[in-house]
Short mmCIF file of C-alpha atoms in Angstrom, two decimals:
data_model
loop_
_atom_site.label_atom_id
_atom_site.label_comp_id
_atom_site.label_asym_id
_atom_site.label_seq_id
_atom_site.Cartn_x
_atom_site.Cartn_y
_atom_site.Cartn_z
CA UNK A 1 0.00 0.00 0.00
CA UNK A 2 1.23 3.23 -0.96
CA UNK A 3 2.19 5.60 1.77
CA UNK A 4 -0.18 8.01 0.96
CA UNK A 5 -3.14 5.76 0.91
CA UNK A 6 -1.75 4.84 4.34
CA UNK A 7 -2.18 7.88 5.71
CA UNK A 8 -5.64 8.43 3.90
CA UNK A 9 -6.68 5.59 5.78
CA UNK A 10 -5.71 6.05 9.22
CA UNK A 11 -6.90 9.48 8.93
CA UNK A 12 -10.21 7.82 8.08
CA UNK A 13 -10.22 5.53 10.69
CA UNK A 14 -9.35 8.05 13.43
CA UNK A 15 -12.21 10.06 12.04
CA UNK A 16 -14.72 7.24 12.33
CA UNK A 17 -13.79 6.64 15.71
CA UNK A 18 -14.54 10.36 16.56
CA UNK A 19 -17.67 9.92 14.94
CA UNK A 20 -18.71 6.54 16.74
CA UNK A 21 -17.44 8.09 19.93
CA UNK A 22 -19.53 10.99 19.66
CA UNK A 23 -22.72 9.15 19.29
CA UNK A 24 -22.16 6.85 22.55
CA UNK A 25 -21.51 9.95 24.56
CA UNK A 26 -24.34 11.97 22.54
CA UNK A 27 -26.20 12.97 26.07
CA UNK A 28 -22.98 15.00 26.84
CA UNK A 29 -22.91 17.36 24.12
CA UNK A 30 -26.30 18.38 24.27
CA UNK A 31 -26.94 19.95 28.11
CA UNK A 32 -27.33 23.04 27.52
CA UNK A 33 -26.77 25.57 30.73
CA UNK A 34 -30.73 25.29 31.52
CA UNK A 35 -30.57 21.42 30.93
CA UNK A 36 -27.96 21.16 33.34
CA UNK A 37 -29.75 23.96 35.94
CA UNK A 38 -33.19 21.82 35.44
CA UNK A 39 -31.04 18.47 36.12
CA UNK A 40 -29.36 20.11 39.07
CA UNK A 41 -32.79 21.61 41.04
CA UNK A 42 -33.86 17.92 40.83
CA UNK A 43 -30.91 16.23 42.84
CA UNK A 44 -31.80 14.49 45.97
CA UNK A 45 -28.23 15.84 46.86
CA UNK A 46 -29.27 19.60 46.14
CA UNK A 47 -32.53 19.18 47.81
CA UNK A 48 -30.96 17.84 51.05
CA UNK A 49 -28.61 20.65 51.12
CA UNK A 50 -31.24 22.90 50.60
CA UNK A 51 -33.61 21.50 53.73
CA UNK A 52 -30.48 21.55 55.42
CA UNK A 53 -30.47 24.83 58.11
CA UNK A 54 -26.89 24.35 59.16
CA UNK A 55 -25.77 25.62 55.42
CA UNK A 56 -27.11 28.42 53.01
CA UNK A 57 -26.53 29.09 49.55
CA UNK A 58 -23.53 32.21 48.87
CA UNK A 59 -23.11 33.87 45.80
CA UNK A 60 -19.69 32.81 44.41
CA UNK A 61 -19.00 37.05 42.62
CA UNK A 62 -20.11 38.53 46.16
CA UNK A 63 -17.87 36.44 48.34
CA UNK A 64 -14.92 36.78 45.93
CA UNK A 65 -15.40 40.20 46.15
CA UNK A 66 -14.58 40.20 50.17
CA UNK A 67 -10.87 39.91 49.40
CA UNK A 68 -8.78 41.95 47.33
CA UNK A 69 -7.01 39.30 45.26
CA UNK A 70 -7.48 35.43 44.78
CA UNK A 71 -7.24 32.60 42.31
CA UNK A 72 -10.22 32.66 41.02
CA UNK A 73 -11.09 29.92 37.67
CA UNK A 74 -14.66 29.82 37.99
CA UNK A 75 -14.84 32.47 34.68
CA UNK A 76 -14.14 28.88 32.64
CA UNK A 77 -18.24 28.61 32.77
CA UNK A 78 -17.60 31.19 29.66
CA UNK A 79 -17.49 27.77 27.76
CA UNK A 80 -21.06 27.28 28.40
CA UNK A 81 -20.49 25.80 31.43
CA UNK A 82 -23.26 26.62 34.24
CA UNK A 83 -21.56 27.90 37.60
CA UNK A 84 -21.01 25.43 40.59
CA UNK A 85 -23.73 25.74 43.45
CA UNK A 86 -22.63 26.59 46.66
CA UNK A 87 -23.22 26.30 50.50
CA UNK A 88 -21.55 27.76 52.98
CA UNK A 89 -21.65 25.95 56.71
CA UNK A 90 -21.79 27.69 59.35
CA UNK A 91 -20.01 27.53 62.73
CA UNK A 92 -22.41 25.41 64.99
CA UNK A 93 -22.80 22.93 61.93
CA UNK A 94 -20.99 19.24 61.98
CA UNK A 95 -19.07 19.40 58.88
CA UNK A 96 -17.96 15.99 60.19
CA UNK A 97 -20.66 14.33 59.19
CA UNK A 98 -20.83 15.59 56.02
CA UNK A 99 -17.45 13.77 55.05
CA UNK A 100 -16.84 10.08 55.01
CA UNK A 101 -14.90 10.34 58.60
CA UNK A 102 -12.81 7.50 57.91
CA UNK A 103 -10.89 9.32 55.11
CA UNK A 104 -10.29 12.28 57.22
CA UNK A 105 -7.36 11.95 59.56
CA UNK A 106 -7.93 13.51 62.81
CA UNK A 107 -5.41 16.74 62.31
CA UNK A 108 -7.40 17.62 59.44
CA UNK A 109 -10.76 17.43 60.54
CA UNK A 110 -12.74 20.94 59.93
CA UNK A 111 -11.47 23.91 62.03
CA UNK A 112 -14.51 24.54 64.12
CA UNK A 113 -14.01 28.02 65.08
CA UNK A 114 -13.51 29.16 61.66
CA UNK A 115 -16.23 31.81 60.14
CA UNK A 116 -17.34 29.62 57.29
CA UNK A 117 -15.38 26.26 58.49
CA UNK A 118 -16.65 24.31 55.11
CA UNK A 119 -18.21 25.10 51.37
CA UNK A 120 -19.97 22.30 49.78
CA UNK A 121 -20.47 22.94 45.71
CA UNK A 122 -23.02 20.47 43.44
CA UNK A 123 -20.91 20.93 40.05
CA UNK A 124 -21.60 19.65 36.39
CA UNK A 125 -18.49 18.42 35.04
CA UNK A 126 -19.18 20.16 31.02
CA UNK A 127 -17.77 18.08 28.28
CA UNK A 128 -15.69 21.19 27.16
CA UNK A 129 -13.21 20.36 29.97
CA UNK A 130 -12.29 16.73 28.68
CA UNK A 131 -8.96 15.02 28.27
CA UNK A 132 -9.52 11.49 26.88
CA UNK A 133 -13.39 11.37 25.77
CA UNK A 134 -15.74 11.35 28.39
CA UNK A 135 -13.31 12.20 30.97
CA UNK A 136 -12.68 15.43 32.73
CA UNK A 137 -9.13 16.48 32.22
CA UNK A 138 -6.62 16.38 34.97
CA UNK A 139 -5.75 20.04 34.84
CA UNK A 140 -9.21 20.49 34.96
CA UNK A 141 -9.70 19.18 38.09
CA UNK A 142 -6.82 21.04 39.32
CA UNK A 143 -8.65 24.45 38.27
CA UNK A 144 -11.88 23.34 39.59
CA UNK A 145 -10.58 22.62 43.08
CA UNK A 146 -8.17 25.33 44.06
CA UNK A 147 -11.00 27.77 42.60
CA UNK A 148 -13.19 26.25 45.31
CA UNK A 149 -10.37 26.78 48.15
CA UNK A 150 -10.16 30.05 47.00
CA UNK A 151 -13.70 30.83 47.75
CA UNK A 152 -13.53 28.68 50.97
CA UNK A 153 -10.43 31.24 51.82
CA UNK A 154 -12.68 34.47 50.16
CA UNK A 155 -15.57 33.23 52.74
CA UNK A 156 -13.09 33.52 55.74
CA UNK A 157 -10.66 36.17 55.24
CA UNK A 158 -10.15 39.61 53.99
CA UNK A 159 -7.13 40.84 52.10
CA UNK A 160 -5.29 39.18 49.64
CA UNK A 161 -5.14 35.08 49.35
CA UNK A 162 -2.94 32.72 47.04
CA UNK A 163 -2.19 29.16 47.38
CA UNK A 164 1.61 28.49 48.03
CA UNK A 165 1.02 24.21 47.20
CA UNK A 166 -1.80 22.26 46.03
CA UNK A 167 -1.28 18.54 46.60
CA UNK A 168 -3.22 16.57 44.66
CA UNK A 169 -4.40 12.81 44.90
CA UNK A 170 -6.40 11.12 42.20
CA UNK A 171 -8.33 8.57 43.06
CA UNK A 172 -11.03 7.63 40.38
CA UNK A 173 -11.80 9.15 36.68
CA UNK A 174 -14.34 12.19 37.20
CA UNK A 175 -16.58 11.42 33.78
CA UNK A 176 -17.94 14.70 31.49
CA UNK A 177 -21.62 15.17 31.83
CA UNK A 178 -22.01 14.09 35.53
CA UNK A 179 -22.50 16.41 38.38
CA UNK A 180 -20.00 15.97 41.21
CA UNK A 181 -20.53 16.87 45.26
CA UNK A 182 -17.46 19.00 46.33
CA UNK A 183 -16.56 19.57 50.23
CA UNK A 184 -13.87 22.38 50.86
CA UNK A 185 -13.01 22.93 54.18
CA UNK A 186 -10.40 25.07 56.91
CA UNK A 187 -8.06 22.42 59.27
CA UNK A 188 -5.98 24.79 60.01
CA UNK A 189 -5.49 28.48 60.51
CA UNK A 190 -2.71 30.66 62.30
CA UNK A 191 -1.44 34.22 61.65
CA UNK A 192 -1.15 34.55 57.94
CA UNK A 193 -1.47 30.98 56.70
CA UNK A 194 -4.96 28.92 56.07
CA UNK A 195 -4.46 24.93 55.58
CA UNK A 196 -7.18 23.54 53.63
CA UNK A 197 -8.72 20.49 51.88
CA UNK A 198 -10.92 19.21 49.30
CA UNK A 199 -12.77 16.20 48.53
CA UNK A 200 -14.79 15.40 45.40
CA UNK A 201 -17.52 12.68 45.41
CA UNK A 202 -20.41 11.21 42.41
CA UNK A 203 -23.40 11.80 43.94
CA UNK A 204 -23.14 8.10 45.16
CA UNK A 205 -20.45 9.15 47.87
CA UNK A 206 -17.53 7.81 46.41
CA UNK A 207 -14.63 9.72 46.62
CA UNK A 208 -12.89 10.59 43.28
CA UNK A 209 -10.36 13.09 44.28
CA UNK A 210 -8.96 14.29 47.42
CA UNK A 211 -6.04 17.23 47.93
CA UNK A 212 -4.76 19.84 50.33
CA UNK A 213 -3.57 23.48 50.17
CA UNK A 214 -1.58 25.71 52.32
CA UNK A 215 -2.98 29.41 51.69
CA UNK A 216 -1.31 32.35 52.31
CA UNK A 217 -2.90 35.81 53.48
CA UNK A 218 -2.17 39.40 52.97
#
């Protein structure tokens, strides 16, 4: 076979593949920002948070707007992406229970004296931020979860914040065109430093990523 034809048909191929790919994961690339927003009011997760009293919903622009600088990533939702929803726990809340305890060591169990000790966000993972198909991309992730420590930090502080290390541990692919449950939450705070972590769940409770942050504050 000529070399040319070659190419011609592993050009083709790859092509098909797209093609076939695209119609298994055809539910992905059609939630639009109210599909996802319909989907989302309809979660037994969202509705739970909602009855919950210990937590209320924050506006993610207003509470970023408390501190002078931050890391801030959530403008990626200009790719049609619908913003995360957020709740903010308050002090007399048990942000214990909320987490699956036995994954939490004890010296980095929520900070109980902290304003806003934990955020919880219900976020649709948009097929605009995949890697391989039908998976979120690693970076992605990255983004998604030192945006929410820097609105965790923006809840707690005033000033100036910026992560000095984000330590990351992936546990499980996060799939495209699923929502995930996101808990954010203070261990540790002392003069100008805030130690933080994060934990991303399905919305069956299994844990798909876990990391932790020191923050600085000025």
């Amino acid at each position: 076979m000529a070399l040319g034809s070659l190419n011609t048909l592993v050009q083709s191929t790859a092509m098909n593949a797209m093609i076939v790919a695209r119609r298994l994961f055809a539910p992905l690339y059609t939630s639009t920002v109210a599909d996802v927003l319909r989907m989302r009011s309809a979660l037994p997760a969202v509705k739970s948070l909602e009855a919950n009293k210990s937590c209320t919903p924050i506006d993610i622009r207003s509470t970023l707007n408390r501190v002078q600088t931050c890391d801030n990533h959530f403008g990626y939702q200009a790719i049609s992406k619908a913003p995360p929803l957020v709740f903010a726990w308050s002090q007399s809340s048990d942000c214990v229970r909320q987490l699956n305890r036995d994954k939490v060591p004890d010296e980095r169990l929520p900070l109980a004296s902290a304003e806003t000790p934990m955020i919880t966000a219900i976020d649709f993972i948009n097929e605009n931020v995949n890697g391989h198909m039908g998976l979120i991309h690693g970076g992605m992730t990255t983004i998604i979860a030192h945006s929410t420590l820097s609105l965790l930090a923006a809840a707690n502080v005033h000033g100036s914040v910026a992560a000095r290390s984000l330590n990351m541990d992936y546990r499980k692919p996060i799939r495209t065109g699923h929502f995930v449950k996101i808990h954010a939450w203070l261990y540790h705070q002392q003069d100008n430093e805030l130690k933080a972590a994060v934990h991303f769940y399905d919305l069956d409770n299994t844990m798909l990523v876990e990391a932790t942050s020191n923050i600085s504050i000025s």
